[in-house]
CSV table of C-alpha atoms (C1' of nucleotides) in Angstrom, one decimal:
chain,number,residue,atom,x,y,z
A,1,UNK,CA,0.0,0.0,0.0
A,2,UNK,CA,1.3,3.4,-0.5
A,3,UNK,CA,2.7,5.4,2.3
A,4,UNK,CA,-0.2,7.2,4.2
A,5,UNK,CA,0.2,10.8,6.3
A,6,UNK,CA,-1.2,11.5,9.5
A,7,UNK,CA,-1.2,14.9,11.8
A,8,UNK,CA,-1.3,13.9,15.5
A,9,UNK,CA,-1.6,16.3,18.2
A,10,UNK,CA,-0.2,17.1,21.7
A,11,UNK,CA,0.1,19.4,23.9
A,12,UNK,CA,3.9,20.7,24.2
A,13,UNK,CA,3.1,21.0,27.7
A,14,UNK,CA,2.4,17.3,28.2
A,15,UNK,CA,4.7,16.5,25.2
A,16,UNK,CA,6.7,18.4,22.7
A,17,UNK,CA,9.0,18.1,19.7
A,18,UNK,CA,11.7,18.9,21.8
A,19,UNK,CA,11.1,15.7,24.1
A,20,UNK,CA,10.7,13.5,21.0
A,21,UNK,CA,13.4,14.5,19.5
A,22,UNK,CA,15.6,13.4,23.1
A,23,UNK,CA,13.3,10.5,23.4
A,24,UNK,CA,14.1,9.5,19.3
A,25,UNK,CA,11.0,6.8,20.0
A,26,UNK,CA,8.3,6.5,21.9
A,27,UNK,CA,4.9,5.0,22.1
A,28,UNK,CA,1.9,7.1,21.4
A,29,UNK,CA,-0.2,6.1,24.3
A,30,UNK,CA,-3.4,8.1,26.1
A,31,UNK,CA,-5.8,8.2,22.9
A,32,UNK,CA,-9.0,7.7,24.3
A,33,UNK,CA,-11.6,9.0,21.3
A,34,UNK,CA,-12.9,6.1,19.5
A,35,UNK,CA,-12.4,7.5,16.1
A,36,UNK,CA,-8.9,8.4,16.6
A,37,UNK,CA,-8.7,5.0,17.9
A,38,UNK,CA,-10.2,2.9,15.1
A,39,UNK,CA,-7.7,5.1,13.2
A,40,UNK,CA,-4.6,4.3,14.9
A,41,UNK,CA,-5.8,0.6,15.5
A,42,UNK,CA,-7.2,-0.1,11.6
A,43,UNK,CA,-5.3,2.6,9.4
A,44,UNK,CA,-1.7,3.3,10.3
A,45,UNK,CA,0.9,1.4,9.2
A,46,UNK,CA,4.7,0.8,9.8
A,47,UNK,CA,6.2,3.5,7.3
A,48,UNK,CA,3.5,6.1,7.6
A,49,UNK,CA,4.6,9.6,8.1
A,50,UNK,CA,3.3,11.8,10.9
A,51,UNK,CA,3.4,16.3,11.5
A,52,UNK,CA,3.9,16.5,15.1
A,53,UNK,CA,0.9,19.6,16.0
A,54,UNK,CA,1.3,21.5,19.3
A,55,UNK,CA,-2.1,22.0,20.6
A,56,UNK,CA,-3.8,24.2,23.4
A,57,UNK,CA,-0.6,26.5,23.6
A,58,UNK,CA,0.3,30.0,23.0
A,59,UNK,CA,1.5,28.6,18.9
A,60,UNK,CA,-0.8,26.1,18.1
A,61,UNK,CA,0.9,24.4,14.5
A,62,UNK,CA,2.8,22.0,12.6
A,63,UNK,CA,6.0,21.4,14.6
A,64,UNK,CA,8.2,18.5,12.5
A,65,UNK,CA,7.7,15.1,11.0
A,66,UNK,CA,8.1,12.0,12.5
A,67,UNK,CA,7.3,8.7,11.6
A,68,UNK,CA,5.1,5.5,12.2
A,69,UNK,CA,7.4,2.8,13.4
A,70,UNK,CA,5.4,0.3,15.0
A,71,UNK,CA,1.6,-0.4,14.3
A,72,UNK,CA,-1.3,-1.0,17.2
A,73,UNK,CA,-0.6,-2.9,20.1
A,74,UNK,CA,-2.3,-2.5,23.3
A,75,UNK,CA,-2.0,0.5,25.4
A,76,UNK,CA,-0.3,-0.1,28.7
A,77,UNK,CA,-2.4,2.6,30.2
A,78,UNK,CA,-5.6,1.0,29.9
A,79,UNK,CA,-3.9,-1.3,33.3
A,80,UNK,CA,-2.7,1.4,34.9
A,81,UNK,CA,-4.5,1.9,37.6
A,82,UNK,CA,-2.7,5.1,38.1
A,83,UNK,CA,-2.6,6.0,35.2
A,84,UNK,CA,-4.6,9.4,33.9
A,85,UNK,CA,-5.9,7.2,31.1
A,86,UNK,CA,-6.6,3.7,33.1
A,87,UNK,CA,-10.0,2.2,32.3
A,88,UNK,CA,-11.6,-0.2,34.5
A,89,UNK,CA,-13.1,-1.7,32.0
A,90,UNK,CA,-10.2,-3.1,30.0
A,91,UNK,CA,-8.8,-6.5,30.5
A,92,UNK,CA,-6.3,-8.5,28.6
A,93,UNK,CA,-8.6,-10.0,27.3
A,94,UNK,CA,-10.2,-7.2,25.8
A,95,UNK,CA,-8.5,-4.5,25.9
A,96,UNK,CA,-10.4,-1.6,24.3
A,97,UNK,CA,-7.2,1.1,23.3
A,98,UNK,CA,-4.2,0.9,21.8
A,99,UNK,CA,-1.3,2.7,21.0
A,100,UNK,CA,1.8,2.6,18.1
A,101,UNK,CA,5.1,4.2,18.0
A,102,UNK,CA,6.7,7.0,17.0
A,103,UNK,CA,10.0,7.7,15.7
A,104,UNK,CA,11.2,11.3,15.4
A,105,UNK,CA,12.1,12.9,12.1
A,106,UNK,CA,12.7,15.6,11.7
A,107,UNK,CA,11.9,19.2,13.5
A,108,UNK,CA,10.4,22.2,11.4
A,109,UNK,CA,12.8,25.1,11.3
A,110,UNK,CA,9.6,27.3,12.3
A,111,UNK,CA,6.3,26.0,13.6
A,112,UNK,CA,3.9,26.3,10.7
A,113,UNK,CA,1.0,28.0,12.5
A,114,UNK,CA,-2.7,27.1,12.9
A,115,UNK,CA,-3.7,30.5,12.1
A,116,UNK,CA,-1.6,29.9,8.5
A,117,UNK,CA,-3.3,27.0,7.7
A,118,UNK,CA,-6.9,28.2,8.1
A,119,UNK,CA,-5.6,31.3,5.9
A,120,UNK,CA,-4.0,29.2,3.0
A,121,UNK,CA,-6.9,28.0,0.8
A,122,UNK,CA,-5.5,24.7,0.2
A,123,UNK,CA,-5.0,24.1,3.4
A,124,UNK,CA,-7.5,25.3,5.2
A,125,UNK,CA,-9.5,22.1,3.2
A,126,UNK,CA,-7.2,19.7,5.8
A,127,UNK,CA,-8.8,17.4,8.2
A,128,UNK,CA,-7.5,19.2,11.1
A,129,UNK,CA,-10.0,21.9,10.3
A,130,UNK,CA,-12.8,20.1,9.0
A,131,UNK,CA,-12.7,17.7,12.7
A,132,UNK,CA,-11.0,20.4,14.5
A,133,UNK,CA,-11.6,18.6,18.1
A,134,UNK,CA,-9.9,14.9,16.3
A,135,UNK,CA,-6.3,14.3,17.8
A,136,UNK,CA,-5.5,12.1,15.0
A,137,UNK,CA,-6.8,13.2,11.3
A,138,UNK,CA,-5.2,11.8,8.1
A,139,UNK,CA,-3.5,14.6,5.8
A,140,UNK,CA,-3.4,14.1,2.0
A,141,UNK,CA,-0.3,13.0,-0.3
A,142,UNK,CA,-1.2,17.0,-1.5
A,143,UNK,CA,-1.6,18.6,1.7
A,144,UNK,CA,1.5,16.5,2.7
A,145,UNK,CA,3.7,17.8,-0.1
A,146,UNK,CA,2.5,21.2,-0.5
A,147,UNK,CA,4.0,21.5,3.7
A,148,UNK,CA,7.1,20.0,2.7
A,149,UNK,CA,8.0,22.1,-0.3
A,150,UNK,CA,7.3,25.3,2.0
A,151,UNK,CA,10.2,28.1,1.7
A,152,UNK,CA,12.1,28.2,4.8
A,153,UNK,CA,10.0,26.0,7.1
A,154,UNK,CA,12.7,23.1,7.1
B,1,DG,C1',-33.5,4.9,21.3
B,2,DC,C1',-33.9,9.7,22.9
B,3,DC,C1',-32.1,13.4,25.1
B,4,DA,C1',-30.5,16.2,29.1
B,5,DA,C1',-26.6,16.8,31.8
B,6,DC,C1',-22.0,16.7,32.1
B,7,DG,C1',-17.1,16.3,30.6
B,8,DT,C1',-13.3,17.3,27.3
B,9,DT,C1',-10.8,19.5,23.6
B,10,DG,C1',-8.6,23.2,22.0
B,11,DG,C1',-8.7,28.0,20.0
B,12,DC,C1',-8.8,32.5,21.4
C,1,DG,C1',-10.7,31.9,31.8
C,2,DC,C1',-14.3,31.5,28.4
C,3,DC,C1',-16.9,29.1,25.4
C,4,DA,C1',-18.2,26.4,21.1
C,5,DA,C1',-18.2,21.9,19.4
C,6,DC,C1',-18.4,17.5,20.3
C,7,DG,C1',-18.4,13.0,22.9
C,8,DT,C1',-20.1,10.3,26.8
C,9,DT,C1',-23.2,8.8,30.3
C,10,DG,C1',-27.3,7.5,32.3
C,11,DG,C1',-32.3,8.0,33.3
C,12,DC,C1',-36.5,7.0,31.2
DNA sequence: GCCAACGTTGGC
DNA sequence: GCCAACGTTGGC
């Protein structure tokens, strides 16, 4: 299948570029919205690209690129009984979220901003807008190389 | 199955 | 901190 794009928020608060970048791979646990779920569970694949977004911040934007290293397994959390994002309901057995991982890429020389994106009329087509409360939304092959080829940005 | 109440996300 | 847009929960 051909390589698929994805734009998956955080919040640089909770997670940022910056600590991907240190961590080089991590696992992208806490998703807890069905639909981003069935997306990460049925959809991404090993070799998909990623735009790291920084949500609920001063900037909100495109931060870099990183990339889709491991596909759905389950989400440690679920068990955690400490955990933020532990759900009582899940068992081994059926366990209801998952998680893949992340590989860092690459960091954007500049954050591409939110308030660029809803400006530019290609972009502002993107289904970050259209689902704007989604943490995971697919981004096109032209969405995806329209960013890339910006001046300056990486 | 409907819907009101409540919780969360995320931009501003 | 506010609030719009959703999503979830639970009574009926």
């Amino acid at each position: 299948m051909a390589k698929q794009y994805w734009l998956m928020k955080s919040e640089p608060d909770t997670f940022s570029i910056d600590s991907l970048q240190k961590m080089k791979r991590v696992p992208w646990d806490g998703i807890r919205n069905y639909r981003a779920r069935n997306i990460l569970r049925d959809e991404m694949k090993r070799g998909d690209e990623a735009f790291f977004y920084h949500s609920s911040c001063p900037e909100p934007g495109i931060v870099g690129i990183m990339e889709i290293v491991k596909e759905a397994s389950p989400d440690p959390l679920q068990f955690d009984s400490k955990s933020p994002y532990f759900d009582p309901k899940a068992s081994p057995s059926k366990a209801p979220w998952v998680c893949v991982e992340v590989a860092f890429k690459r960091k954007a020389k500049s954050i591409l901003p939110l308030s660029f994106i809803k400006a530019d009329s290609l972009l502002k087509k993107m289904a970050l807008i259209r689902w704007n409360r989604l943490s995971v939304t697919p981004v096109s092959a032209e969405e995806w190389k329209y960013i890339l080829a910006m001046k300056g940005l990486w």
